[in-house]
PDB file of C-alpha atoms in Angstrom:
ATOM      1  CA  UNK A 613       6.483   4.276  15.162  1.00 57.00           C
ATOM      2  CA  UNK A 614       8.828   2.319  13.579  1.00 54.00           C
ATOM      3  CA  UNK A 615      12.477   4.564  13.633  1.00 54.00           C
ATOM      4  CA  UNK A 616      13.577   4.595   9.557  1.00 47.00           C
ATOM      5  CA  UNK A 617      17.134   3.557   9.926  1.00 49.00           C
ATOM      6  CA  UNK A 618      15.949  -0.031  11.293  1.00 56.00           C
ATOM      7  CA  UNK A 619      16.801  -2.837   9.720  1.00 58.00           C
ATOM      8  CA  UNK A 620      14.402  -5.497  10.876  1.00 59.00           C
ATOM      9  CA  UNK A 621      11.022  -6.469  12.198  1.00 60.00           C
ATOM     10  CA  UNK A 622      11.585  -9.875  13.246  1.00 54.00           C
ATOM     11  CA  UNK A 623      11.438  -8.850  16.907  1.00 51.00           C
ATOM     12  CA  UNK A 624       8.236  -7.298  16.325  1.00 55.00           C
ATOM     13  CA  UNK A 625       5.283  -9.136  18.408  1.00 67.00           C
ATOM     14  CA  UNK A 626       2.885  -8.090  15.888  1.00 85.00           C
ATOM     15  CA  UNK A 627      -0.659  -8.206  17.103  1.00 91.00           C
ATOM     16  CA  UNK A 628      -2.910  -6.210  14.918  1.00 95.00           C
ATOM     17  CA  UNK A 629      -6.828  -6.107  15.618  1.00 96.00           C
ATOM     18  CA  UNK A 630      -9.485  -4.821  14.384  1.00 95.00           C
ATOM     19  CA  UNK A 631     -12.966  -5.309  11.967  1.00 94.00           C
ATOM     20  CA  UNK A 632     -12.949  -8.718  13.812  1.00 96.00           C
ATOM     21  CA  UNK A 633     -10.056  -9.917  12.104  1.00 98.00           C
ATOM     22  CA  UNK A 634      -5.978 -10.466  14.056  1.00 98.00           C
ATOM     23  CA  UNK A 635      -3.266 -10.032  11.833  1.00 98.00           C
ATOM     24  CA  UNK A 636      -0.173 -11.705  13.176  1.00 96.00           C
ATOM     25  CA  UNK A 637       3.481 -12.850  11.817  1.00 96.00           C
ATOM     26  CA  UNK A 638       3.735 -16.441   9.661  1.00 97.00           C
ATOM     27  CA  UNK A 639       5.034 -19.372  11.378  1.00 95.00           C
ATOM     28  CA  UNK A 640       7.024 -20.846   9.173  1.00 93.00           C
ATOM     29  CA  UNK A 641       7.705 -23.994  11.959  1.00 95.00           C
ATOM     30  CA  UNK A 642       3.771 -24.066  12.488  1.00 97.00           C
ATOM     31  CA  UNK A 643       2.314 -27.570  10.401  1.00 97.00           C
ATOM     32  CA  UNK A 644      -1.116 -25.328  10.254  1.00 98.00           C
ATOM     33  CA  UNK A 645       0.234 -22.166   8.792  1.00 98.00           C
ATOM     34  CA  UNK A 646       2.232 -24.013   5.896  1.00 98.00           C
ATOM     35  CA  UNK A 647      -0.627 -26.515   5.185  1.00 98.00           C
ATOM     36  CA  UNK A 648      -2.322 -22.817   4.937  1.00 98.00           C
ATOM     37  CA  UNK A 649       0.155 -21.110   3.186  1.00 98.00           C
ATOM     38  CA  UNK A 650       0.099 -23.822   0.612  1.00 98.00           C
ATOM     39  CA  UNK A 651      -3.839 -24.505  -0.491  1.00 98.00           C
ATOM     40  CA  UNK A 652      -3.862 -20.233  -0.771  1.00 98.00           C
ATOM     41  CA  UNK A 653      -1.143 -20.366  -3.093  1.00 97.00           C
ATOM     42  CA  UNK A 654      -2.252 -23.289  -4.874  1.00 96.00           C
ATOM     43  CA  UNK A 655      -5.500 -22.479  -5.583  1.00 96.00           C
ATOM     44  CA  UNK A 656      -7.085 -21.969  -8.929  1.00 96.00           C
ATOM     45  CA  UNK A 657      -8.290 -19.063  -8.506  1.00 95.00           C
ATOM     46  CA  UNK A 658      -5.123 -17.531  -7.045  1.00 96.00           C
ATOM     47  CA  UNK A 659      -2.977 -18.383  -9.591  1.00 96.00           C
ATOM     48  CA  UNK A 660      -5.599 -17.482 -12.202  1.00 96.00           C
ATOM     49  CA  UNK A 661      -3.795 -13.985 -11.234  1.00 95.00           C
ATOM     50  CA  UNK A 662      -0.745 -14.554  -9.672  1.00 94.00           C
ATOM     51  CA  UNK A 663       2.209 -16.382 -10.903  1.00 93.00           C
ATOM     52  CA  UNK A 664       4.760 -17.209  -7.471  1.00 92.00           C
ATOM     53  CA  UNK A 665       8.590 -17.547  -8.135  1.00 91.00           C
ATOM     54  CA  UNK A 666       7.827 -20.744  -5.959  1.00 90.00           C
ATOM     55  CA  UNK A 667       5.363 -22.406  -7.474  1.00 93.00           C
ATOM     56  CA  UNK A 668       4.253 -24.746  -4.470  1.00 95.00           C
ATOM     57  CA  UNK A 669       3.243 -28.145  -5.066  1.00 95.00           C
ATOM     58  CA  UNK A 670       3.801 -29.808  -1.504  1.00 97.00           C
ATOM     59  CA  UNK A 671       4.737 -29.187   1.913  1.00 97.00           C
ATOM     60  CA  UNK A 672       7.986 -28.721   1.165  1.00 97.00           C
ATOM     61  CA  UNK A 673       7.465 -26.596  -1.432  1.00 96.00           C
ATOM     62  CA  UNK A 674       5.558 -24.314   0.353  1.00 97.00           C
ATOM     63  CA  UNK A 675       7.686 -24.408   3.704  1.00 97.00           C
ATOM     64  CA  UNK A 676      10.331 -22.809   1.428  1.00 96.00           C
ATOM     65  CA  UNK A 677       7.951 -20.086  -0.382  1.00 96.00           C
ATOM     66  CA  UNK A 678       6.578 -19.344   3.174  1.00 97.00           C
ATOM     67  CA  UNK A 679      10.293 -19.470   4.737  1.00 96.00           C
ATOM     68  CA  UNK A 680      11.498 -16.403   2.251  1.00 95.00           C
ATOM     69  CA  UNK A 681       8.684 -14.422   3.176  1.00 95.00           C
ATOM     70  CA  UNK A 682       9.322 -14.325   6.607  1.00 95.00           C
ATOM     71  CA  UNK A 683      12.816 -13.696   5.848  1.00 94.00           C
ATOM     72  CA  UNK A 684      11.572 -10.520   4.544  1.00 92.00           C
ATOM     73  CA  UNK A 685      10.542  -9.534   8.420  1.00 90.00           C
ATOM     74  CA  UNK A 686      14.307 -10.478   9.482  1.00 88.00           C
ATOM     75  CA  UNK A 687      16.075  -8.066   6.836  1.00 89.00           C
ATOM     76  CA  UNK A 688      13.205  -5.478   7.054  1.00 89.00           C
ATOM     77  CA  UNK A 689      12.330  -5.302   3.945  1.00 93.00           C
ATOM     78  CA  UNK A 690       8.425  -6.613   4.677  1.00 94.00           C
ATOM     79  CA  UNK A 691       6.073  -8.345   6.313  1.00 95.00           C
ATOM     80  CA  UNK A 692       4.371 -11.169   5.767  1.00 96.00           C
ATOM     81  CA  UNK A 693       0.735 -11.033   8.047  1.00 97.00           C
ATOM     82  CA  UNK A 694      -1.380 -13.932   8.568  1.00 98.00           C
ATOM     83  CA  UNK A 695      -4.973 -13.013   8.809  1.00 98.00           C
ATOM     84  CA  UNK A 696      -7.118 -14.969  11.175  1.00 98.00           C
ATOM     85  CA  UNK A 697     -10.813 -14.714  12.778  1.00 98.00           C
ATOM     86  CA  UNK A 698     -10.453 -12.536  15.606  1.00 97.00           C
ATOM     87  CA  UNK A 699     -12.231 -14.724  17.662  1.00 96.00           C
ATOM     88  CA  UNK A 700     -11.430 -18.311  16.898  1.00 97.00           C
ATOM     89  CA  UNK A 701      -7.890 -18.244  15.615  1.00 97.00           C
ATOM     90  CA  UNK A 702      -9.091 -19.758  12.137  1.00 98.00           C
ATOM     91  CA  UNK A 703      -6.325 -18.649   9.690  1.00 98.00           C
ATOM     92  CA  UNK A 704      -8.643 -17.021   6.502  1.00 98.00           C
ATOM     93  CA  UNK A 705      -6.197 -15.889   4.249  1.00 98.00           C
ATOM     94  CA  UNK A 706      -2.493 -13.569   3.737  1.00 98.00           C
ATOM     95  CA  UNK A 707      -1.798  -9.611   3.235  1.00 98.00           C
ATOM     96  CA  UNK A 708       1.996  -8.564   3.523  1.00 97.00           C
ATOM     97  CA  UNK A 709       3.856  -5.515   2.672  1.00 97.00           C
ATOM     98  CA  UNK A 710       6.563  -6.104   1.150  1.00 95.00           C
ATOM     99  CA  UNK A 711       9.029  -4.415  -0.881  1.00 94.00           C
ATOM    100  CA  UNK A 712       9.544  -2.260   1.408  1.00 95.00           C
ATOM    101  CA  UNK A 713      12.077   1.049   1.164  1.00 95.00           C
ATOM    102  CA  UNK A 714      12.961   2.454   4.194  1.00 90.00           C
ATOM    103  CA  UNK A 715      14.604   5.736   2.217  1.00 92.00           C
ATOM    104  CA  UNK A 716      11.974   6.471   0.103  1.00 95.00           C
ATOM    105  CA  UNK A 717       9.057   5.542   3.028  1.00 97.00           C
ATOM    106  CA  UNK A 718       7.280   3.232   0.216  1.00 98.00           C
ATOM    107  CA  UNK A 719       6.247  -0.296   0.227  1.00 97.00           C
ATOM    108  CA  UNK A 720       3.931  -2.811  -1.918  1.00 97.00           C
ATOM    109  CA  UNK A 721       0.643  -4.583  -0.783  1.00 98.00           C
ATOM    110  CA  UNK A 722      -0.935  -7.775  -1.495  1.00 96.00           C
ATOM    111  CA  UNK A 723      -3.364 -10.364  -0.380  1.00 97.00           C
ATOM    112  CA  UNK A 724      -5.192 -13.239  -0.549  1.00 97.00           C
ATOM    113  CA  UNK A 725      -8.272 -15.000   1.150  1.00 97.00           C
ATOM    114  CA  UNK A 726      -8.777 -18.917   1.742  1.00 98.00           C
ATOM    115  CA  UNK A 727     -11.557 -20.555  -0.788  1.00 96.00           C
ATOM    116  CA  UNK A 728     -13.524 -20.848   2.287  1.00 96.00           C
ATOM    117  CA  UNK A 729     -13.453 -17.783   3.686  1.00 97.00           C
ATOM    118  CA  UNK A 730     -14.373 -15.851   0.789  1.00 95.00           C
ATOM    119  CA  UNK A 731     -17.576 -13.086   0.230  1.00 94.00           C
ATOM    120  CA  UNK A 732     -17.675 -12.012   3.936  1.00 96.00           C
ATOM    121  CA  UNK A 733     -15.285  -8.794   3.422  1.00 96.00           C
ATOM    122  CA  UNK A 734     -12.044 -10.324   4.391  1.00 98.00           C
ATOM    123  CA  UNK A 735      -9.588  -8.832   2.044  1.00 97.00           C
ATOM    124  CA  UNK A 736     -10.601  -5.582   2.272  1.00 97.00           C
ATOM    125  CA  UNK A 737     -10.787  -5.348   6.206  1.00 97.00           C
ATOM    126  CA  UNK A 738      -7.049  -7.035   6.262  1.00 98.00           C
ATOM    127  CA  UNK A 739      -6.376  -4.705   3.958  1.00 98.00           C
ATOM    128  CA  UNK A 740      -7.191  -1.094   5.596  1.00 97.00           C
ATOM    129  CA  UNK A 741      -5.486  -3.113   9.167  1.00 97.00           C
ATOM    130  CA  UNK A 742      -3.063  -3.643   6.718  1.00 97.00           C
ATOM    131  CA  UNK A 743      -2.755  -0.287   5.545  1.00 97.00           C
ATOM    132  CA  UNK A 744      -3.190   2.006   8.873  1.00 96.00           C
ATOM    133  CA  UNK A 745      -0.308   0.502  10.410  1.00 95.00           C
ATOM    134  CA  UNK A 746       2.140   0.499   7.411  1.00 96.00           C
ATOM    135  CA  UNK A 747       1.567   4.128   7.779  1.00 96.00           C
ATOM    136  CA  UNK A 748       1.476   4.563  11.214  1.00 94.00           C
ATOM    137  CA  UNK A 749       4.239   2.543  12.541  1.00 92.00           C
ATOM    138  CA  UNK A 750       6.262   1.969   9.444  1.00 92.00           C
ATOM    139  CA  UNK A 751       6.061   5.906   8.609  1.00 94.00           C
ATOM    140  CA  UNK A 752       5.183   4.824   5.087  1.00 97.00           C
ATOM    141  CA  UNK A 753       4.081   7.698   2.561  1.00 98.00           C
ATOM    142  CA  UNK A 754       3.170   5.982  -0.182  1.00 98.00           C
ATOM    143  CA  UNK A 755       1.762   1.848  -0.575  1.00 98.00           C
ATOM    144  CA  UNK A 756       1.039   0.589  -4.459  1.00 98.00           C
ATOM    145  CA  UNK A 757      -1.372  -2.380  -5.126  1.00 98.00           C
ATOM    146  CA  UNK A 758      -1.007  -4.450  -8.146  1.00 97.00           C
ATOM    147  CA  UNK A 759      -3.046  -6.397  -9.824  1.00 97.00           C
ATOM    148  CA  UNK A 760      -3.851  -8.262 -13.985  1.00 96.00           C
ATOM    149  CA  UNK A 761      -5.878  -6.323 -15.758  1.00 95.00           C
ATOM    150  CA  UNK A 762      -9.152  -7.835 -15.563  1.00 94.00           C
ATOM    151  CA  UNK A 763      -9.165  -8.814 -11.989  1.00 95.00           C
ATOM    152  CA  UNK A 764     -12.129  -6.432 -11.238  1.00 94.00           C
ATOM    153  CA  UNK A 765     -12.479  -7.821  -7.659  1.00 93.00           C
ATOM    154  CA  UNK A 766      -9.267  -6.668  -6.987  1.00 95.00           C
ATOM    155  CA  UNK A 767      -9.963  -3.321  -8.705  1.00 94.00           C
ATOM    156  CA  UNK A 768     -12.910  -3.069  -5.908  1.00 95.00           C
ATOM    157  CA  UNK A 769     -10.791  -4.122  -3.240  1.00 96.00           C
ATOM    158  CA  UNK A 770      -8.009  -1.391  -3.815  1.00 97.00           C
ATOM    159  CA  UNK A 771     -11.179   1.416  -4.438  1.00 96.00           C
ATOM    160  CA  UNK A 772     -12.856   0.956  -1.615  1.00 96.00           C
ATOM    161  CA  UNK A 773      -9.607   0.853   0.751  1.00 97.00           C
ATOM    162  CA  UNK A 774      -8.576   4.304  -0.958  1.00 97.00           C
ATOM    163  CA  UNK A 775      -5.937   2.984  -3.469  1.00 98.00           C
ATOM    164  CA  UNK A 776      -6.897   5.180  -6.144  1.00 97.00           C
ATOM    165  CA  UNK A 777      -5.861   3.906  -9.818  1.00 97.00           C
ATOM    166  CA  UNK A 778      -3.412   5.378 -11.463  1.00 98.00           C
ATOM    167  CA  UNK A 779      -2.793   3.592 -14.494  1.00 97.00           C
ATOM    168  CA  UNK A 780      -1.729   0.187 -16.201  1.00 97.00           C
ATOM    169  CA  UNK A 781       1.131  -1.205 -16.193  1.00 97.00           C
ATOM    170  CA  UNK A 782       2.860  -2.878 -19.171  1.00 97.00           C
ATOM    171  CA  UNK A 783       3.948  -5.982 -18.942  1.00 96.00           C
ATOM    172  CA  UNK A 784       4.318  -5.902 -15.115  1.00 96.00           C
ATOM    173  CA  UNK A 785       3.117  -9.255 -14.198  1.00 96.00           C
ATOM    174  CA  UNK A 786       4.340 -12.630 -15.561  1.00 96.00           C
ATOM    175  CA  UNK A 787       1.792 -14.145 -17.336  1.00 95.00           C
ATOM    176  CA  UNK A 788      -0.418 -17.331 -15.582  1.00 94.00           C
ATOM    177  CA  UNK A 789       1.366 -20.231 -14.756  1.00 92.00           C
ATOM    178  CA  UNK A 790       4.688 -18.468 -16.946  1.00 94.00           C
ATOM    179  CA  UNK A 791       7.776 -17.053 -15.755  1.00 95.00           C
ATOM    180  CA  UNK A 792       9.089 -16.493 -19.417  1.00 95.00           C
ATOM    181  CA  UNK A 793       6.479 -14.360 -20.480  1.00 96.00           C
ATOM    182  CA  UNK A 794       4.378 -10.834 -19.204  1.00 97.00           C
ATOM    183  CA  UNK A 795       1.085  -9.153 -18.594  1.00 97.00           C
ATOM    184  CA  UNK A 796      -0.229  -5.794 -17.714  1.00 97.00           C
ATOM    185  CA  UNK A 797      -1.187  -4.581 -14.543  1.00 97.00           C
ATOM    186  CA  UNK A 798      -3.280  -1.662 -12.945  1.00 97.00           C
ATOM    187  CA  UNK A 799      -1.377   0.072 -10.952  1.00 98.00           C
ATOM    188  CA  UNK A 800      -3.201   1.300  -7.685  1.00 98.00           C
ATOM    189  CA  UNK A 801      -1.882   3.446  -5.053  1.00 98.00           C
ATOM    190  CA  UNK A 802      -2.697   5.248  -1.418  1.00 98.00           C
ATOM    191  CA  UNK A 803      -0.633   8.443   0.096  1.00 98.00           C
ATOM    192  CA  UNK A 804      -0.116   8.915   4.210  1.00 97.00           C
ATOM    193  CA  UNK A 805      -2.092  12.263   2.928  1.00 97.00           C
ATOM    194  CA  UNK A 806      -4.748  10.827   1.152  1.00 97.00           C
ATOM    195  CA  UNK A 807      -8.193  11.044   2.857  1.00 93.00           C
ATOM    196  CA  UNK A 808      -9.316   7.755   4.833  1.00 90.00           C
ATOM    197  CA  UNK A 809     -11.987   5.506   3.198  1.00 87.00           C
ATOM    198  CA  UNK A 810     -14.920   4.824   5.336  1.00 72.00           C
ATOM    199  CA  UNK A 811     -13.818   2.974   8.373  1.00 58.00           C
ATOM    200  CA  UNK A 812     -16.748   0.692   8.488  1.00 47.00           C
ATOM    201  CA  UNK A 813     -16.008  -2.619   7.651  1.00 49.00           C
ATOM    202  CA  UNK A 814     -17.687  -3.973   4.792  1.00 46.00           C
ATOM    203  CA  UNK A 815     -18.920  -7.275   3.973  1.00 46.00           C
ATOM    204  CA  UNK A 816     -19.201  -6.930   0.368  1.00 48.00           C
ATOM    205  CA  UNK A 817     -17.965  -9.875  -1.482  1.00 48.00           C
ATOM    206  CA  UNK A 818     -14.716  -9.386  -2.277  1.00 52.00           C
ATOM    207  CA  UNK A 819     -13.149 -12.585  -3.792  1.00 45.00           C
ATOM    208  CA  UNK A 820     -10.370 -11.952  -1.224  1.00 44.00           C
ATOM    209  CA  UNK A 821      -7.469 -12.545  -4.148  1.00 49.00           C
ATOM    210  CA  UNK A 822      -4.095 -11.373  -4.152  1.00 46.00           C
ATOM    211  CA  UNK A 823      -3.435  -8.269  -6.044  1.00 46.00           C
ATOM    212  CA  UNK A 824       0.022  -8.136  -5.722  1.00 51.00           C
ATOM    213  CA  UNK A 825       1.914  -9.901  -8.245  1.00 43.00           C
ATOM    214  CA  UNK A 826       2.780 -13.213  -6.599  1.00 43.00           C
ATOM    215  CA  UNK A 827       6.874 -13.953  -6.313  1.00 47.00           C
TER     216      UNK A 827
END
């Protein structure tokens, strides 16, 4: 367990298992991971809900947008987790905690599945990984999930991983493809107390999209 007065997780050799998924750190020097990084961001569908402070375009683009992120592991304030197939390396998709407070032992979760890798369960078995270790080695007590209102996939996503809902949000988010204007949110969230969700992994279609509001 992570001791609360660190600072940083960028010496952490982070190699989470589980539900046939590994969750490691972002390369942000590895060609595959920003070519990666960059057609999840880019998407349609992604930024149908999310609206990035970067919004990547190119390589270079997204080598920045993935370069912050992995910042976040060097000044502890998240962590930005590649998901991959447990078995062949494939990269499928993103889920990071981020925001992280040390003081109060909360943090922010979101995610995102490749076009490709979508309906076969992905975000929401990245997500309880995800989850059990933010609580167990980052002490958390309490994770929130965000996501548009409408975004029901997400709303399943969050439900079935415990996140219970606990209300919208107004004007949370920025709106699509705006930074100069806002929309709501639901607001989802999940306790260290709260009871665990079933721990069998699902393969429910999921849409695998990020809930979190994008940055």
């Amino acid at each position: 367990m992570a001791d609360i007065r660190e600072q940083s997780f960028a010496r952490s050799a982070l190699d989470l298992r589980g539900h046939g998924l590994r969750l490691r750190l972002w390369g942000r020097h590895s060609e595959d991971d920003v070519r990666s990084w960059l057609r999840g961001r880019s998407d349609p569908e992604f930024r149908r809900w999310n609206t990035p402070l970067i919004m990547e375009r190119d390589l270079a683009d997204a080598r920045e947008s993935l370069t912050s992120h992995v910042a976040e592991a060097t000044d502890g304030t998240g962590m930005p987790l590649c998901v991959t197939d447990e078995k062949t390396g494939v990269i499928l998709g993103h889920v990071g905690v981020h925001v992280i407070s040390r003081t109060m032992r909360c943090g922010r979760i979101g995610y995102w599945v490749l076009p490709e890798a979508r309906g076969h369960g992905v975000a929401t078995r990245a997500l309880k990984l995800a989850t059990r270790w933010a609580f167990e080695e980052l002490a958390l007590h309490r994770i929130e999930l965000g996501h548009a209102l409408g975004h029901e996939a997400s709303c399943r996503v969050a439900e079935r991983c415990g996140y219970r809902y606990e209300g919208t949000q107004r004007g949370a988010m920025w709106e699509e493809a705006r930074h100069d204007a806002f929309r709501d949110c639901h607001l989802h969230a999940r306790l260290t107390t709260d009871p665990d969700p079933d721990e069998a992994p699902t393969r429910q279609p999921d849409a695998g999209l990020n809930p979190a509001s994008g940055r």
